[in-house]
Short mmCIF file of C-alpha atoms in Angstrom, two decimals:
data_model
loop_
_atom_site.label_atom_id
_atom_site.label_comp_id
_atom_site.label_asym_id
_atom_site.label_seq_id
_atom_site.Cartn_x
_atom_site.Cartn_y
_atom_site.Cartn_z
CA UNK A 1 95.19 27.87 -6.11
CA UNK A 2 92.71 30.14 -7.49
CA UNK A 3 93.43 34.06 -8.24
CA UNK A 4 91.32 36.56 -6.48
CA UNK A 5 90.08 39.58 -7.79
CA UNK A 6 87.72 41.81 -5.83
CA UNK A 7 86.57 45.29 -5.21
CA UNK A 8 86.12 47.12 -2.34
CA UNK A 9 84.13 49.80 -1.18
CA UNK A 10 83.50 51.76 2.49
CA UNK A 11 79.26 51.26 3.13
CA UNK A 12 77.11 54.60 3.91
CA UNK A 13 74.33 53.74 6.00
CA UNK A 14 72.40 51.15 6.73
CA UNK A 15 70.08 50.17 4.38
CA UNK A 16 72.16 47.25 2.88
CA UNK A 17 71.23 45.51 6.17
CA UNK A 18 67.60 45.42 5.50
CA UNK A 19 66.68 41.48 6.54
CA UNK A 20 70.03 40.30 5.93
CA UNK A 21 71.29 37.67 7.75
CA UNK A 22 74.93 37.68 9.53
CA UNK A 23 77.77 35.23 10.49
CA UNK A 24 79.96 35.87 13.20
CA UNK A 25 83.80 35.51 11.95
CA UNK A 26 86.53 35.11 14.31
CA UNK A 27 90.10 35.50 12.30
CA UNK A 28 93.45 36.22 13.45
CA UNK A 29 97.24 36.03 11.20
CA UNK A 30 100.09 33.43 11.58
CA UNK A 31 101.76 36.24 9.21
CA UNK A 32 100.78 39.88 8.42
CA UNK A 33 103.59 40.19 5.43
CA UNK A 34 101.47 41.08 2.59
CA UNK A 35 103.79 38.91 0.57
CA UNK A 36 102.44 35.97 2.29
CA UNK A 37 99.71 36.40 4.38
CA UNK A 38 98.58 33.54 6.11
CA UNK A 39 94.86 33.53 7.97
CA UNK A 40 93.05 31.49 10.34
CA UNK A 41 89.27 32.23 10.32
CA UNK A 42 86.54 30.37 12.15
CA UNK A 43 83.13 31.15 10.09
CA UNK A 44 79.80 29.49 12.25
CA UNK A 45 80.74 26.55 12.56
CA UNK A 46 83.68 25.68 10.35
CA UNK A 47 87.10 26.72 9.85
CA UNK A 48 89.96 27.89 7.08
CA UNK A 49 92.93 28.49 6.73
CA UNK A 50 93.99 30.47 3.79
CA UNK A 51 97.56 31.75 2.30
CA UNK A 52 97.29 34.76 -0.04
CA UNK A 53 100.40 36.28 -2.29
CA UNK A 54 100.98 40.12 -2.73
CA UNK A 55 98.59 41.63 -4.36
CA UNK A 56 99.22 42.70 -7.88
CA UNK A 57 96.74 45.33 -9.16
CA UNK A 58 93.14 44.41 -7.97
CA UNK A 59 94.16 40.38 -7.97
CA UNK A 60 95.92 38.09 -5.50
CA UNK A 61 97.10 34.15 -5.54
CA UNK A 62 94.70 32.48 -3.33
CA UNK A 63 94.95 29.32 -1.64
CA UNK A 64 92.52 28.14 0.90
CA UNK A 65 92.28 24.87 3.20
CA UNK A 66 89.42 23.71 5.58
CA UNK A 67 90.12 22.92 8.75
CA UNK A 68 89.45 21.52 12.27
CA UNK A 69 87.26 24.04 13.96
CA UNK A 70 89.29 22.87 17.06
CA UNK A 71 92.33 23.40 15.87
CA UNK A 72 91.16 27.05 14.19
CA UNK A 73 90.10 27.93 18.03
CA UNK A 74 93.70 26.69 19.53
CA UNK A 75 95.56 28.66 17.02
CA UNK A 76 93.29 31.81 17.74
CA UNK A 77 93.80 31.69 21.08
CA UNK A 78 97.52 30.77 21.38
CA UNK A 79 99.16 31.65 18.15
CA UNK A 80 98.01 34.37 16.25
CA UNK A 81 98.82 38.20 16.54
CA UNK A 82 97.12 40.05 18.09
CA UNK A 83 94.58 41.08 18.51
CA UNK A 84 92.47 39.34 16.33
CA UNK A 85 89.57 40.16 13.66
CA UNK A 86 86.18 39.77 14.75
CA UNK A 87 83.14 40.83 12.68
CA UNK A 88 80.19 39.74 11.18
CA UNK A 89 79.37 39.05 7.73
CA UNK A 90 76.21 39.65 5.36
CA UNK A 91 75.27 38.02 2.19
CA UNK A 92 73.67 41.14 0.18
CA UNK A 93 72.41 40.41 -3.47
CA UNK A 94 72.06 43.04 -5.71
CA UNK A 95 71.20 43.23 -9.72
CA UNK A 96 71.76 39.34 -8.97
CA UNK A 97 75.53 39.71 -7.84
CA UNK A 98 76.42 38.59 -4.29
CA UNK A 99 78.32 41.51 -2.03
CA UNK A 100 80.16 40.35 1.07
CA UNK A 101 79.55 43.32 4.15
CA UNK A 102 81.59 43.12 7.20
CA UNK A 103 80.78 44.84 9.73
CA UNK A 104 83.80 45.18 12.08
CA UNK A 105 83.56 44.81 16.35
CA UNK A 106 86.06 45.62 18.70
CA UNK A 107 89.37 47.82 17.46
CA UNK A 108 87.43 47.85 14.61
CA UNK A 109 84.11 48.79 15.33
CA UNK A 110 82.40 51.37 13.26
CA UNK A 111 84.17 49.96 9.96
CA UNK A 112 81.70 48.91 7.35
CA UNK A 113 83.56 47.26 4.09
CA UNK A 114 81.86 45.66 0.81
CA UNK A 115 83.40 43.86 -1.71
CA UNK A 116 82.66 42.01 -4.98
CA UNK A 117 84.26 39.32 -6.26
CA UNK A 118 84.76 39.18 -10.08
CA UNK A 119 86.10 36.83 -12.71
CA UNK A 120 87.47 39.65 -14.55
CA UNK A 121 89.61 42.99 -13.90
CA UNK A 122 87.44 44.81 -16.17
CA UNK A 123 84.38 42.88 -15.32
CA UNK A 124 81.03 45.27 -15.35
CA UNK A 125 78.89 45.27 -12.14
CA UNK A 126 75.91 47.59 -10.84
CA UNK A 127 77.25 49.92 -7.34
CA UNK A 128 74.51 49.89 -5.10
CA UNK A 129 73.82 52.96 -3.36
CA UNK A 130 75.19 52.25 -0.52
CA UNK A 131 78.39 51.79 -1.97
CA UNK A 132 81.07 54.24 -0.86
CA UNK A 133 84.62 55.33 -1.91
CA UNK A 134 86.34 52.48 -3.43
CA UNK A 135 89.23 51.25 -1.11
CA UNK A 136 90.40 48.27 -3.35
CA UNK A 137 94.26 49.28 -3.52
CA UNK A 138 94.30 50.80 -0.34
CA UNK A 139 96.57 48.53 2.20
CA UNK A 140 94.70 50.36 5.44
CA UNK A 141 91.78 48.34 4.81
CA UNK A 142 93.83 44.77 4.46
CA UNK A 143 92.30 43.01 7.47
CA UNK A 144 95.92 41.92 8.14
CA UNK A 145 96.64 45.68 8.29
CA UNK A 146 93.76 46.35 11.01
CA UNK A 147 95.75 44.44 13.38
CA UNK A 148 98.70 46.26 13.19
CA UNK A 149 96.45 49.62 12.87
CA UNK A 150 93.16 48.97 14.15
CA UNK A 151 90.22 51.16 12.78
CA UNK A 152 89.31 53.11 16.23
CA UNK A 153 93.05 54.49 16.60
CA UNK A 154 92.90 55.97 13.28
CA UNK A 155 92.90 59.75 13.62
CA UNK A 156 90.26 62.37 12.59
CA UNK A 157 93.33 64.17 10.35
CA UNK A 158 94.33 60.99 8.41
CA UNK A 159 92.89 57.73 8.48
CA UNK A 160 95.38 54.87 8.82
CA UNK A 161 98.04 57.07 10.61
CA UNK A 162 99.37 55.33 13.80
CA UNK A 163 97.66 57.18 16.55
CA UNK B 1 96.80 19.49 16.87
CA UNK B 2 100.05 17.36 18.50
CA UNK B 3 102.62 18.09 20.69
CA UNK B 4 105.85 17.43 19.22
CA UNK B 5 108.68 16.65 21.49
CA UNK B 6 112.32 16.14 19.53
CA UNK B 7 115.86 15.82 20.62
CA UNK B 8 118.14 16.73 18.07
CA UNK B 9 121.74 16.36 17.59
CA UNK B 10 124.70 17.18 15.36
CA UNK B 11 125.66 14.07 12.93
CA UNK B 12 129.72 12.68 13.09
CA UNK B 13 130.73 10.70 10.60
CA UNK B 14 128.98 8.95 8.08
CA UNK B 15 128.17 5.24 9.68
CA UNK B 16 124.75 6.14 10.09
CA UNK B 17 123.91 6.42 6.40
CA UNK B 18 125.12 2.80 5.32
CA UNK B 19 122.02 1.47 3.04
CA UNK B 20 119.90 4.09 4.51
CA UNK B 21 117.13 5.36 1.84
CA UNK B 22 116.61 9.25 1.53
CA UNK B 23 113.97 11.26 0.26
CA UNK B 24 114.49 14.59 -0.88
CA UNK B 25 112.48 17.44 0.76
CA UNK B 26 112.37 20.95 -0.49
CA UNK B 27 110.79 23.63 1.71
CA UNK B 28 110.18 26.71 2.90
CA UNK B 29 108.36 29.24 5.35
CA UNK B 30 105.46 31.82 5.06
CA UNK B 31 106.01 32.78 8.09
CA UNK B 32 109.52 32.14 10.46
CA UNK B 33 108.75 33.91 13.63
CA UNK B 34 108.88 30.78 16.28
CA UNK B 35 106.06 32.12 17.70
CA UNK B 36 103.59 30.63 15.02
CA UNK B 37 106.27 29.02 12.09
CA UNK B 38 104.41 28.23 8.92
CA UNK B 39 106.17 25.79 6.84
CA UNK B 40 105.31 24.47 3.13
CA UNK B 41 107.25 21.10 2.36
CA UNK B 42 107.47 18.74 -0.40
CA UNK B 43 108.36 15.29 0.89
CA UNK B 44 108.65 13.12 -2.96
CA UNK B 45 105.76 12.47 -4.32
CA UNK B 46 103.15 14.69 -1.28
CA UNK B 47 103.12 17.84 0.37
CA UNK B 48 102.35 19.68 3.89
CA UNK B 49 101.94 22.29 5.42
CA UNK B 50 102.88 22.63 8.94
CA UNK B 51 102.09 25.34 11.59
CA UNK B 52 104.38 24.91 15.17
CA UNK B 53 103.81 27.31 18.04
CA UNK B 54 106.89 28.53 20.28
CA UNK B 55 109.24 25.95 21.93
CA UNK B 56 108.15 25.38 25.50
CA UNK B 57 111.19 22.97 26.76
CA UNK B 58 111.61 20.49 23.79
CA UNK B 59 108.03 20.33 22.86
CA UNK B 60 105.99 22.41 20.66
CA UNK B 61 102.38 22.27 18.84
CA UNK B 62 102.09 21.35 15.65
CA UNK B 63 99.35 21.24 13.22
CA UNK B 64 100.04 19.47 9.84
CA UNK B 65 97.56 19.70 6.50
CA UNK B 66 98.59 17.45 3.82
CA UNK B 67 97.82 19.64 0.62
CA UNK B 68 98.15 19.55 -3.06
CA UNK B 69 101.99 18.90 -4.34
CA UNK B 70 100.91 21.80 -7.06
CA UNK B 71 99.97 24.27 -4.66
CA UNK B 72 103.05 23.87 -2.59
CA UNK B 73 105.30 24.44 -5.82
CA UNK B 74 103.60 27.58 -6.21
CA UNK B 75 104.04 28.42 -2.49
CA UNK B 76 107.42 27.40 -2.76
CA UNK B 77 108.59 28.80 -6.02
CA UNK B 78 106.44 32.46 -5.53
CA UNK B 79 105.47 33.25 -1.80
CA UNK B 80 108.52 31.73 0.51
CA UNK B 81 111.14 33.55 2.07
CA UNK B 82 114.20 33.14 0.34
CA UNK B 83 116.11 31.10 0.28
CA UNK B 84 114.25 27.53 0.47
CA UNK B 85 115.59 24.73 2.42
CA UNK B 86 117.08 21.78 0.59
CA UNK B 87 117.93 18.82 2.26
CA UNK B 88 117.47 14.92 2.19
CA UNK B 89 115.54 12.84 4.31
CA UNK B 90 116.88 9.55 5.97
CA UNK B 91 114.89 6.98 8.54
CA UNK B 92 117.67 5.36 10.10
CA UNK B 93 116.80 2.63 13.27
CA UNK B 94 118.17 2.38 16.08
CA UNK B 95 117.50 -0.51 18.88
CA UNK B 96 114.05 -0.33 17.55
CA UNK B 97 113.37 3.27 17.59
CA UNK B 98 112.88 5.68 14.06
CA UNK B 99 115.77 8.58 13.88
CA UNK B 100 115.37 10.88 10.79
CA UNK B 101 118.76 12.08 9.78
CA UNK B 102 118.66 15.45 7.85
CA UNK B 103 121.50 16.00 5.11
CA UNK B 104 121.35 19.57 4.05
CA UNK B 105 122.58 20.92 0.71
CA UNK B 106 122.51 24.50 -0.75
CA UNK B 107 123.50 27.49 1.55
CA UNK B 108 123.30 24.90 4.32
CA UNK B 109 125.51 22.09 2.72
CA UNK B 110 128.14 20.62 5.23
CA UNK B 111 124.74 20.22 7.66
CA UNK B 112 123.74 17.25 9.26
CA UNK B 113 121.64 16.69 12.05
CA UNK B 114 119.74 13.65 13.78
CA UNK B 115 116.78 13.65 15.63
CA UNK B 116 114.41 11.36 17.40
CA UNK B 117 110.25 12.08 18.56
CA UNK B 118 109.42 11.25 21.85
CA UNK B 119 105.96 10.14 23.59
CA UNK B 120 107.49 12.30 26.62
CA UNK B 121 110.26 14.79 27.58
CA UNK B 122 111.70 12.52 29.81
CA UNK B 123 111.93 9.10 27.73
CA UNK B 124 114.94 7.09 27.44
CA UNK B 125 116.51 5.96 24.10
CA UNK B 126 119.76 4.76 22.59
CA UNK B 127 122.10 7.24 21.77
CA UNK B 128 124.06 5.75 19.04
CA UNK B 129 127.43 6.35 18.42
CA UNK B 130 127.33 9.00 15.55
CA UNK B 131 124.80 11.68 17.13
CA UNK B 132 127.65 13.79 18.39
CA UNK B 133 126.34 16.88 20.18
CA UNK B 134 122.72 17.77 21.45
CA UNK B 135 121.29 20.93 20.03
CA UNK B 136 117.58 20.05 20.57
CA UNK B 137 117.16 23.74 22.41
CA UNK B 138 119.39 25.55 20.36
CA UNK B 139 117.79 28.19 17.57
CA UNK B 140 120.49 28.18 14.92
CA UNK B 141 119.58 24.91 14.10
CA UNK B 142 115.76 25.46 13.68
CA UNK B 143 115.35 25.23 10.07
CA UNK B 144 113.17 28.73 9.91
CA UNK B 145 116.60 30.32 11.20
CA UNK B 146 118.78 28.23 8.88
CA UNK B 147 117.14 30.27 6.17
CA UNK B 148 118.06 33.76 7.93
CA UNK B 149 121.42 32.50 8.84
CA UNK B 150 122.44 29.35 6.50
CA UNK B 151 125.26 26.95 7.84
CA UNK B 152 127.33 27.49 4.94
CA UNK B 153 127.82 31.67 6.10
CA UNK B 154 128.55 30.44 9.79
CA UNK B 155 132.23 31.35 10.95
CA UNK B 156 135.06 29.80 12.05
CA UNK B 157 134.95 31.52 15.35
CA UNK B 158 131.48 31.61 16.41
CA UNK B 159 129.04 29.50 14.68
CA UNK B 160 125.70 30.87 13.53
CA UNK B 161 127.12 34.35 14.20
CA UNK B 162 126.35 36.04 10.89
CA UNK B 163 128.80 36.51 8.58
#
């Protein structure tokens, strides 16, 4: 069990990208309930399947398994809800901190999310440029949530409202 | 990944349990749609956790992870639905072949049910004289929905009716 605490911002432009290099995730939910969430992701070429409590203020109980890549594929294709997650993710350093960018395909597409892990709430870290409006609370951006309310049907008047 | 194929029946009497050895299992679910079940178990001293697919027939998938007995206590005592299952564990033979008799206690005290794994849907085996009636296809008794509705709120006139 570990506890998670992360921040999360929307990306402007593309100048993050600059030589970065991506791996394709595949991830889809046996359970969307924020109170348990429970994800199977296939990253390249190994698998994970991780459980995750509610989330209390920026932090959430986090426990996480590898698995069989084959049996990550069966349970994307036969058990999860759909549809599932697919996008890519870049390792970007900056000020010597590693950001996670995911860059969202399919319902998703044209979603561009970093985030920062820290080993602190308070923690101090440098915002790159390209860092956006923070999203951290907001449950829209849960990749659980963009199942159930996938990025391209949110409307121009209110993001995250069921189209 | 397996393919688990059960047949399960209600328990008369108490003949089966003569120097029979229990263990006592405590679990619960992160997720109880039969669709994709996610069960976390203790089982004494280890722990699993378990992810079935829907019930095609009498057979199902099933994927099982052993994991640490300290992260399933946190599961268990933080993330689960409410409330847990609580039941004991029996191996009881029979001409030869393994049955695991369940004794439930808790909400679902008064429980007991028997059931033997088969290589195939259509293998034969020994009924013995205390597995009373077969409920192998019959929901109420799937421990995710013995948490919704426990045996101990089941009527007089309809069982697994909610009360």
């Amino acid at each position: 069990m570990s506890i998670e605490i992360e921040r999360k911002f929307l990306v402007t432009g593309a100048a993050w990208k600059r030589g970065a290099q991506g791996v394709r995730f595949r991830q889809g939910y046996l359970s969307t309930d924020t109170r348990r969430t429970v994800r199977v992701r296939t990253e390249g070429p190994r698998a994970v399947l991780t459980i995750k409590g509610p989330t209390v203020g920026v932090s959430r109980a986090e426990f996480e398994y590898e698995i069989p890549v084959d049996d990550a594929n069966r349970m994307l294709d036969e058990l999860c809800e759909r549809p599932l997650i697919d996008k890519t993710r870049y390792r970007v350093e900056v000020d010597g901190a590693a950001w996670e960018v995911d860059e969202f395909h399919a319902e998703n597409e044209g979603l561009v999310v970093a985030e920062i892990e820290l080993t602190s709430a308070d923690q101090a870290f440098v915002r790159p440029p390209w860092a956006g409006p923070e999203v951290s609370g907001d449950p829209r951006y849960f990749n659980a949530n963009l199942i159930k309310h996938p990025y391209r049907t949110w409307d121009a008047t209110g993001p995250g409202a069921p189209s």
